[in-house]
Amino acid sequence: MRILSVVGARPQFVKLAPVAAALAEAGHEHVIVHTGQHYDPELSEVFFTGLGIAPPDERLAAGSGGHGAQTGAMLTALDPVLSRHAPDWVLVYGDTNSTIAGALSAVKLHLPLAHLEAGLRSGNRRMPEEHNRVLTDHAADLLLAPTPQAVLNLEREGLADRTVLVGDVMVDACLHAREQALARTEPEPPAPGIDPSQPYLLATIHRAENTDDPERLGEILTVLAALPVPVALLAHPRLRARAAEYGLELAQGAIRPGAPQPYAQLIAAVTGSAGVVTDSGGLQKEAYLLGRPCTTVRSETEWPETLTGGWNTLIQAGDPRFAETVLRPQPVTARGEPFGDGHAAARVVKELERAAR
Ligand code: UD1
């Protein structure tokens, strides 16, 4: 079989790694198409080298822009590439603009489409990721769901006959990286000015709803700066750009800004931390898998399983309980395996083989 993966943004490279390894092991041909949505080396290249993924076979140059312009640029560039490779499956990942572009291109070219991480729902129709998820699920021929909750969501939308539960490939990636992190003797500082042998918190903020509103971003930074523990703030380029635009200082009080980290270093940094503050979907789950309390700066999550036992707590910027939520004691409730057992990628390959036309 020839499988063509469309990826473009940081979390998709993480999901691609175990899938690429499983496809190679099963002897399938795998074409990797990088849309160019993320182009800075720290958001793109380091994931390919760090996770041992072969360089992309095709590099498009979609770059940044408004949703329509960015998605449109990808579509224009994807059509001839997908036609030329004529794969047995086009595989799209997660919920970014690269996902919906890959999905639309495949459907219009009558190529079989599989969606990895299908069925997630935040219920928030203002999130670009929610549009991307829902539309991709309804376009796809095969829905690879990571959790029983995702399966339920798809059943509710009448998509049961195309859905299979495979588990979450992020678990495969995370557990693999944790082994590497544990094997390392000297922990590295996750950001300049952080002593990894002392307690610290790990923070990332990159979602438009938080970064693109000066008042909200200011409130988040004020709370983080006043915490009694140092905060390693791994700053996405969007956060840096918006903070500079609004005249907000990242390096204030307890905050120690640093660069986004390659995946293995990120997993080591979560493992070494006392807790996580984030608006990322993936990091909520990584904190859960690694047993670190997470505070998510959003009003909803598409990973509700992480909320069990207080391991993850949602809080809005400006809520007076923000600091006390971040500083709550470590939960004691057992976490279980709601995201699968770390062998999801092998199941993905089996399902692609089974459902091939
Ligand atoms: C995208 C995804 C989001 C995912 C995130 C992971 C969409 C709608 N959103 O958000 O779901 O959680 O990736 O990081 O697809 N920029 C750079 N260098 C880069 C890429 C982006 O500086 O390599 C800056 C540009 O100013 C750009 C901004 O970041 O305008 C936003 O980038 P974009 O790709 O639109 O979305 P993300 O915020 O990264």
Tab-separated table of C-alpha atoms and ligand atoms in Angstrom:
chain	number	residue	atom	x	y	z
A	1	MET	CA	0.000	0.000	0.000
A	2	ARG	CA	1.039	3.582	-0.558
A	3	ILE	CA	0.046	5.922	2.270
A	4	LEU	CA	0.439	9.664	1.912
A	5	SER	CA	0.608	11.647	5.161
A	6	VAL	CA	-0.196	15.367	5.132
A	7	VAL	CA	1.408	17.235	8.034
A	8	GLY	CA	2.371	20.841	8.642
A	9	ALA	CA	2.280	21.880	12.298
A	10	ARG	CA	4.272	20.852	15.359
A	11	PRO	CA	1.829	18.406	17.019
A	12	GLN	CA	1.393	16.598	13.718
A	13	PHE	CA	5.084	15.774	13.514
A	14	VAL	CA	4.856	14.125	16.949
A	15	LYS	CA	1.889	11.996	15.808
A	16	LEU	CA	3.631	11.212	12.519
A	17	ALA	CA	6.691	9.667	14.229
A	18	PRO	CA	5.089	6.441	15.589
A	19	VAL	CA	2.872	6.092	12.502
A	20	ALA	CA	5.868	6.389	10.134
A	21	ALA	CA	7.744	3.759	12.178
A	22	ALA	CA	4.764	1.366	12.146
A	23	LEU	CA	4.219	1.823	8.387
A	24	ALA	CA	7.904	1.120	7.742
A	25	GLU	CA	7.779	-1.979	9.920
A	26	ALA	CA	4.788	-3.298	7.972
A	27	GLY	CA	6.624	-2.671	4.685
A	28	HIS	CA	4.268	-0.030	3.261
A	29	GLU	CA	5.344	2.837	1.049
A	30	HIS	CA	4.965	6.145	2.905
A	31	VAL	CA	4.991	9.570	1.277
A	32	ILE	CA	5.327	12.500	3.691
A	33	VAL	CA	3.970	15.856	2.537
A	34	HIS	CA	4.849	18.925	4.657
A	35	THR	CA	2.500	21.817	3.914
A	36	GLY	CA	4.911	24.427	5.301
A	37	GLN	CA	2.394	25.736	7.895
A	38	HIS	CA	5.188	25.647	10.465
A	39	TYR	CA	8.502	26.626	8.944
A	40	ASP	CA	10.711	27.830	11.828
A	41	PRO	CA	13.276	25.099	12.602
A	42	GLU	CA	12.245	25.029	16.295
A	43	LEU	CA	8.636	24.227	15.300
A	44	SER	CA	9.426	21.883	12.417
A	45	GLU	CA	12.927	20.619	11.557
A	46	VAL	CA	13.893	19.629	15.119
A	47	PHE	CA	10.913	17.272	15.284
A	48	PHE	CA	11.974	15.373	12.171
A	49	THR	CA	15.564	15.020	13.325
A	50	GLY	CA	14.744	14.483	17.019
A	51	LEU	CA	12.037	11.890	16.404
A	52	GLY	CA	13.946	10.060	13.665
A	53	ILE	CA	11.389	10.800	10.927
A	54	ALA	CA	12.609	10.695	7.315
A	55	PRO	CA	12.680	14.179	5.762
A	56	PRO	CA	9.448	15.096	3.921
A	57	ASP	CA	9.199	13.816	0.350
A	58	GLU	CA	7.316	16.939	-0.640
A	59	ARG	CA	7.656	20.390	0.875
A	60	LEU	CA	4.986	22.958	0.118
A	61	ALA	CA	5.373	26.555	1.167
A	62	ALA	CA	1.984	27.529	2.584
A	63	GLY	CA	3.479	29.629	5.402
A	64	SER	CA	1.470	31.861	7.729
A	65	GLY	CA	-1.603	33.947	7.005
A	66	GLY	CA	-5.319	34.266	7.677
A	67	HIS	CA	-7.227	30.987	7.822
A	68	GLY	CA	-8.641	31.282	4.319
A	69	ALA	CA	-5.400	32.390	2.697
A	70	GLN	CA	-3.323	29.766	4.503
A	71	THR	CA	-5.735	26.890	3.843
A	72	GLY	CA	-6.217	28.018	0.245
A	73	ALA	CA	-2.473	28.150	-0.385
A	74	MET	CA	-2.180	24.598	0.913
A	75	LEU	CA	-5.048	23.341	-1.238
A	76	THR	CA	-3.589	24.872	-4.386
A	77	ALA	CA	-0.245	23.247	-3.698
A	78	LEU	CA	-1.641	19.893	-2.499
A	79	ASP	CA	-3.853	18.998	-5.489
A	80	PRO	CA	-1.044	18.270	-7.992
A	81	VAL	CA	1.064	16.500	-5.356
A	82	LEU	CA	-1.757	14.164	-4.298
A	83	SER	CA	-2.665	13.482	-7.923
A	84	ARG	CA	0.911	12.625	-8.825
A	85	HIS	CA	1.391	10.152	-5.959
A	86	ALA	CA	-2.112	8.598	-6.307
A	87	PRO	CA	-1.947	6.974	-2.844
A	88	ASP	CA	-4.170	4.180	-1.508
A	89	TRP	CA	-4.793	6.392	1.524
A	90	VAL	CA	-4.376	10.055	2.322
A	91	LEU	CA	-3.817	10.246	6.077
A	92	VAL	CA	-4.463	13.536	7.889
A	93	TYR	CA	-3.703	14.241	11.536
A	94	GLY	CA	-5.456	16.206	14.277
A	95	ASP	CA	-7.156	19.546	13.712
A	96	THR	CA	-4.939	22.176	12.130
A	97	ASN	CA	-5.414	24.058	8.880
A	98	SER	CA	-3.075	21.480	7.286
A	99	THR	CA	-5.588	18.781	8.309
A	100	ILE	CA	-8.595	20.375	6.619
A	101	ALA	CA	-6.556	21.263	3.527
A	102	GLY	CA	-5.352	17.656	3.157
A	103	ALA	CA	-8.893	16.393	3.693
A	104	LEU	CA	-10.475	18.702	1.112
A	105	SER	CA	-7.830	17.988	-1.479
A	106	ALA	CA	-8.174	14.190	-1.045
A	107	VAL	CA	-11.972	14.210	-1.187
A	108	LYS	CA	-12.105	16.349	-4.304
A	109	LEU	CA	-9.593	14.067	-6.026
A	110	HIS	CA	-11.627	10.975	-4.980
A	111	LEU	CA	-8.735	9.593	-2.945
A	112	PRO	CA	-9.570	7.513	0.163
A	113	LEU	CA	-9.157	9.664	3.260
A	114	ALA	CA	-8.343	8.558	6.813
A	115	HIS	CA	-8.435	10.921	9.802
A	116	LEU	CA	-6.137	10.174	12.713
A	117	GLU	CA	-7.374	11.579	16.048
A	118	ALA	CA	-10.958	11.660	14.817
A	119	GLY	CA	-13.959	12.493	16.997
A	120	LEU	CA	-12.520	15.095	19.365
A	121	ARG	CA	-14.956	17.878	20.184
A	122	SER	CA	-14.576	20.972	22.337
A	123	GLY	CA	-18.087	22.199	21.522
A	124	ASN	CA	-16.587	25.666	20.991
A	125	ARG	CA	-17.588	26.765	17.495
A	126	ARG	CA	-15.284	29.791	17.673
A	127	MET	CA	-12.143	27.642	17.652
A	128	PRO	CA	-10.561	27.159	14.215
A	129	GLU	CA	-9.537	23.668	15.358
A	130	GLU	CA	-13.188	22.740	15.995
A	131	HIS	CA	-14.162	23.644	12.409
A	132	ASN	CA	-11.211	21.639	11.130
A	133	ARG	CA	-12.091	18.550	13.212
A	134	VAL	CA	-15.795	18.438	12.433
A	135	LEU	CA	-15.395	19.062	8.708
A	136	THR	CA	-12.544	16.573	8.348
A	137	ASP	CA	-14.473	13.847	10.199
A	138	HIS	CA	-17.484	14.274	7.950
A	139	ALA	CA	-15.289	14.166	4.835
A	140	ALA	CA	-13.243	11.097	5.771
A	141	ASP	CA	-13.789	7.438	4.808
A	142	LEU	CA	-12.024	6.044	7.882
A	143	LEU	CA	-12.161	7.651	11.330
A	144	LEU	CA	-9.354	6.549	13.650
A	145	ALA	CA	-10.584	7.520	17.108
A	146	PRO	CA	-8.195	7.870	20.053
A	147	THR	CA	-10.671	7.346	22.940
A	148	PRO	CA	-14.092	5.781	23.674
A	149	GLN	CA	-15.416	9.341	24.181
A	150	ALA	CA	-14.298	10.261	20.651
A	151	VAL	CA	-16.133	7.161	19.346
A	152	LEU	CA	-19.301	8.322	21.149
A	153	ASN	CA	-18.978	11.803	19.653
A	154	LEU	CA	-18.742	10.315	16.158
A	155	GLU	CA	-21.703	7.978	16.768
A	156	ARG	CA	-23.788	10.979	17.802
A	157	GLU	CA	-23.005	12.616	14.463
A	158	GLY	CA	-24.053	9.516	12.499
A	159	LEU	CA	-20.501	8.431	11.661
A	160	ALA	CA	-20.381	5.086	13.559
A	161	ASP	CA	-19.941	2.907	10.458
A	162	ARG	CA	-16.683	4.640	9.511
A	163	THR	CA	-15.257	4.726	13.046
A	164	VAL	CA	-12.706	2.500	14.770
A	165	LEU	CA	-11.095	2.896	18.180
A	166	VAL	CA	-7.312	2.646	17.839
A	167	GLY	CA	-6.028	4.560	20.886
A	168	ASP	CA	-3.916	7.672	20.866
A	169	VAL	CA	-0.605	7.653	18.973
A	170	MET	CA	0.583	10.501	21.224
A	171	VAL	CA	0.816	7.898	23.996
A	172	ASP	CA	3.166	5.840	21.807
A	173	ALA	CA	5.329	8.944	21.238
A	174	CYS	CA	5.199	10.136	24.850
A	175	LEU	CA	6.106	6.800	26.451
A	176	HIS	CA	8.998	6.373	24.024
A	177	ALA	CA	10.329	9.869	24.818
A	178	ARG	CA	9.907	9.278	28.565
A	179	GLU	CA	12.234	6.277	28.350
A	180	GLN	CA	14.856	8.499	26.726
A	181	ALA	CA	14.309	11.211	29.351
A	182	LEU	CA	14.699	8.745	32.231
A	183	ALA	CA	17.908	7.357	30.710
A	184	ARG	CA	19.494	10.816	30.845
A	185	THR	CA	21.609	11.462	33.963
A	186	GLU	CA	21.890	15.259	33.884
A	187	PRO	CA	18.554	17.086	33.480
A	188	GLU	CA	18.802	20.097	31.172
A	189	PRO	CA	17.260	23.466	32.116
A	190	PRO	CA	13.981	23.808	30.174
A	191	ALA	CA	14.544	27.581	29.909
A	192	PRO	CA	17.419	29.929	30.753
A	193	GLY	CA	17.453	30.736	34.482
A	194	ILE	CA	15.669	27.551	35.594
A	195	ASP	CA	17.546	25.173	37.905
A	196	PRO	CA	16.115	21.738	37.018
A	197	SER	CA	17.084	20.347	40.449
A	198	GLN	CA	14.686	22.823	42.130
A	199	PRO	CA	10.872	22.929	41.784
A	200	TYR	CA	9.621	24.776	38.704
A	201	LEU	CA	6.447	25.010	36.643
A	202	LEU	CA	6.323	24.529	32.896
A	203	ALA	CA	4.085	26.857	30.865
A	204	THR	CA	3.070	27.279	27.210
A	205	ILE	CA	0.481	29.720	25.849
A	206	HIS	CA	-0.099	29.881	22.101
A	207	ARG	CA	-3.812	29.794	21.282
A	208	ALA	CA	-5.237	32.807	19.480
A	209	GLU	CA	-7.998	33.196	22.115
A	210	ASN	CA	-5.280	33.847	24.735
A	211	THR	CA	-2.482	35.475	22.735
A	212	ASP	CA	-4.503	37.784	20.513
A	213	ASP	CA	-6.372	39.654	23.254
A	214	PRO	CA	-4.053	42.124	25.046
A	215	GLU	CA	-6.135	42.180	28.228
A	216	ARG	CA	-6.340	38.413	28.498
A	217	LEU	CA	-2.661	37.901	27.710
A	218	GLY	CA	-1.737	40.585	30.265
A	219	GLU	CA	-3.824	38.818	32.938
A	220	ILE	CA	-2.179	35.461	32.244
A	221	LEU	CA	1.332	36.934	32.431
A	222	THR	CA	0.501	38.825	35.651
A	223	VAL	CA	-0.639	35.619	37.387
A	224	LEU	CA	2.385	33.610	36.190
A	225	ALA	CA	4.795	36.402	37.194
A	226	ALA	CA	3.412	36.495	40.773
A	227	LEU	CA	3.751	32.728	41.428
A	228	PRO	CA	6.136	31.683	44.217
A	229	VAL	CA	7.915	29.142	41.954
A	230	PRO	CA	9.931	29.869	38.803
A	231	VAL	CA	7.936	29.369	35.612
A	232	ALA	CA	9.673	28.117	32.448
A	233	LEU	CA	7.553	29.749	29.725
A	234	LEU	CA	8.345	28.045	26.407
A	235	ALA	CA	7.300	30.793	24.042
A	236	HIS	CA	5.703	29.988	20.650
A	237	PRO	CA	6.613	32.662	18.036
A	238	ARG	CA	3.011	33.862	18.096
A	239	LEU	CA	3.223	34.565	21.857
A	240	ARG	CA	6.482	36.501	21.448
A	241	ALA	CA	5.081	38.501	18.527
A	242	ARG	CA	1.827	39.440	20.272
A	243	ALA	CA	3.494	40.288	23.595
A	244	ALA	CA	5.936	42.604	21.789
A	245	GLU	CA	3.061	44.180	19.837
A	246	TYR	CA	1.079	44.895	23.029
A	247	GLY	CA	4.150	46.120	24.977
A	248	LEU	CA	3.911	43.185	27.412
A	249	GLU	CA	7.154	41.874	28.953
A	250	LEU	CA	7.485	38.074	29.051
A	251	ALA	CA	10.481	38.154	31.430
A	252	GLN	CA	8.733	39.487	34.527
A	253	GLY	CA	8.611	38.204	38.127
A	254	ALA	CA	8.774	34.399	38.263
A	255	ILE	CA	8.623	33.987	34.473
A	256	ARG	CA	11.732	32.672	32.701
A	257	PRO	CA	10.996	32.752	28.957
A	258	GLY	CA	12.636	30.158	26.730
A	259	ALA	CA	12.379	28.713	23.232
A	260	PRO	CA	9.932	25.942	22.250
A	261	GLN	CA	11.620	22.619	22.981
A	262	PRO	CA	12.191	19.564	20.790
A	263	TYR	CA	9.882	16.698	21.777
A	264	ALA	CA	12.240	14.581	23.927
A	265	GLN	CA	13.391	17.692	25.822
A	266	LEU	CA	9.778	18.774	26.333
A	267	ILE	CA	8.863	15.398	27.814
A	268	ALA	CA	11.952	15.593	30.068
A	269	ALA	CA	10.897	19.110	31.126
A	270	VAL	CA	7.349	17.975	32.018
A	271	THR	CA	8.742	15.013	33.948
A	272	GLY	CA	11.074	17.317	35.892
A	273	SER	CA	8.387	19.910	36.638
A	274	ALA	CA	6.057	20.345	39.614
A	275	GLY	CA	3.162	21.068	37.249
A	276	VAL	CA	2.087	22.474	33.913
A	277	VAL	CA	0.140	25.584	32.846
A	278	THR	CA	-0.945	25.507	29.210
A	279	ASP	CA	-3.568	26.041	26.540
A	280	SER	CA	-2.174	23.242	24.356
A	281	GLY	CA	-4.213	20.087	23.765
A	282	GLY	CA	-1.213	17.783	23.570
A	283	LEU	CA	0.498	19.090	26.675
A	284	GLN	CA	-2.625	18.526	28.822
A	285	LYS	CA	-2.416	14.887	27.883
A	286	GLU	CA	1.340	14.607	28.280
A	287	ALA	CA	1.073	16.049	31.810
A	288	TYR	CA	-1.638	13.467	32.561
A	289	LEU	CA	0.401	10.566	31.178
A	290	LEU	CA	3.475	11.689	33.112
A	291	GLY	CA	1.562	12.330	36.354
A	292	ARG	CA	1.973	16.090	36.643
A	293	PRO	CA	-0.964	18.345	37.595
A	294	CYS	CA	-2.039	20.550	34.711
A	295	THR	CA	-3.892	23.860	34.684
A	296	THR	CA	-5.458	24.579	31.304
A	297	VAL	CA	-6.172	28.210	30.463
A	298	ARG	CA	-9.339	27.594	28.450
A	299	SER	CA	-13.061	27.242	29.061
A	300	GLU	CA	-13.303	23.699	27.669
A	301	THR	CA	-11.127	20.785	26.637
A	302	GLU	CA	-11.423	18.162	23.934
A	303	TRP	CA	-9.596	15.777	26.300
A	304	PRO	CA	-12.157	15.592	29.179
A	305	GLU	CA	-10.554	12.338	30.430
A	306	THR	CA	-7.669	14.424	31.813
A	307	LEU	CA	-10.051	16.232	34.196
A	308	THR	CA	-10.647	13.032	36.190
A	309	GLY	CA	-9.496	13.289	39.787
A	310	GLY	CA	-8.355	16.882	39.316
A	311	TRP	CA	-5.239	16.003	37.283
A	312	ASN	CA	-6.249	18.708	34.835
A	313	THR	CA	-8.298	21.793	35.787
A	314	LEU	CA	-9.764	24.393	33.450
A	315	ILE	CA	-9.443	28.057	34.359
A	316	GLN	CA	-10.117	31.262	32.440
A	317	ALA	CA	-7.683	34.165	32.351
A	318	GLY	CA	-8.871	36.745	34.896
A	319	ASP	CA	-10.392	34.164	37.274
A	320	PRO	CA	-9.338	35.107	40.838
A	321	ARG	CA	-8.653	31.395	41.581
A	322	PHE	CA	-6.037	31.121	38.809
A	323	ALA	CA	-2.936	31.128	41.079
A	324	GLU	CA	-4.404	28.821	43.746
A	325	THR	CA	-5.468	26.383	41.015
A	326	VAL	CA	-1.934	26.255	39.617
A	327	LEU	CA	-0.526	25.734	43.137
A	328	ARG	CA	-3.055	23.038	44.219
A	329	PRO	CA	-1.526	19.888	45.719
A	330	GLN	CA	-0.661	16.961	43.477
A	331	PRO	CA	-3.817	14.811	42.963
A	332	VAL	CA	-3.725	11.263	44.356
A	333	THR	CA	-6.435	9.618	42.198
A	334	ALA	CA	-5.252	6.760	39.975
A	335	ARG	CA	-5.134	7.789	36.319
A	336	GLY	CA	-5.880	4.612	34.333
A	337	GLU	CA	-5.291	4.354	30.583
A	338	PRO	CA	-8.057	6.350	28.876
A	339	PHE	CA	-5.801	7.105	25.898
A	340	GLY	CA	-4.710	3.549	25.184
A	341	ASP	CA	-1.667	1.404	25.833
A	342	GLY	CA	1.044	2.946	23.643
A	343	HIS	CA	0.458	0.602	20.680
A	344	ALA	CA	-1.980	2.769	18.734
A	345	ALA	CA	0.238	3.230	15.654
A	346	ALA	CA	0.334	-0.521	14.947
A	347	ARG	CA	-3.502	-0.555	15.127
A	348	VAL	CA	-3.678	2.412	12.738
A	349	VAL	CA	-1.689	0.430	10.164
A	350	LYS	CA	-3.907	-2.663	10.626
A	351	GLU	CA	-7.046	-0.589	10.091
A	352	LEU	CA	-5.621	1.062	6.971
A	353	GLU	CA	-4.814	-2.407	5.601
A	354	ARG	CA	-8.270	-3.758	6.501
A	355	ALA	CA	-10.234	-0.849	5.073
A	356	ALA	CA	-8.208	-0.353	1.860
A	357	ARG	CA	-10.479	-0.312	-1.181
B	1	UD1	C1	-1.366	25.811	14.821
B	1	UD1	C2	-2.720	25.103	14.909
B	1	UD1	C3	-3.001	24.734	16.347
B	1	UD1	C4	-1.850	23.969	16.963
B	1	UD1	C5	-0.566	24.754	16.781
B	1	UD1	C6	0.623	24.033	17.336
B	1	UD1	C7	-4.340	25.898	13.225
B	1	UD1	C8	-5.599	26.642	13.009
B	1	UD1	N1	-3.812	25.971	14.466
B	1	UD1	O1	-1.472	27.035	15.552
B	1	UD1	O2	-4.170	23.921	16.377
B	1	UD1	O3	-2.120	23.765	18.334
B	1	UD1	O4	-0.378	24.994	15.381
B	1	UD1	O5	1.743	24.876	17.445
B	1	UD1	O6	-3.872	25.254	12.326
B	1	UD1	N2	4.681	31.351	13.189
B	1	UD1	C9	6.035	31.506	13.184
B	1	UD1	N3	6.803	30.456	12.724
B	1	UD1	C10	6.259	29.295	12.277
B	1	UD1	C11	4.865	29.165	12.284
B	1	UD1	C12	4.086	30.199	12.757
B	1	UD1	O7	6.582	32.513	13.571
B	1	UD1	O8	7.011	28.392	11.888
B	1	UD1	C13	3.854	32.466	13.714
B	1	UD1	C14	3.297	33.371	12.625
B	1	UD1	O9	3.238	34.658	13.122
B	1	UD1	C15	1.877	32.838	12.469
B	1	UD1	C16	1.542	32.425	13.886
B	1	UD1	O10	2.758	31.932	14.432
B	1	UD1	O11	0.999	33.794	11.945
B	1	UD1	C17	0.469	31.384	13.972
B	1	UD1	O12	0.841	30.240	13.196
B	1	UD1	P1	-0.302	29.275	12.596
B	1	UD1	O13	0.334	28.201	11.812
B	1	UD1	O14	-1.355	30.087	11.907
B	1	UD1	O15	-1.016	28.681	13.867
B	1	UD1	P2	-0.455	28.225	15.297
B	1	UD1	O16	-0.795	29.278	16.284
B	1	UD1	O17	0.940	27.749	15.237
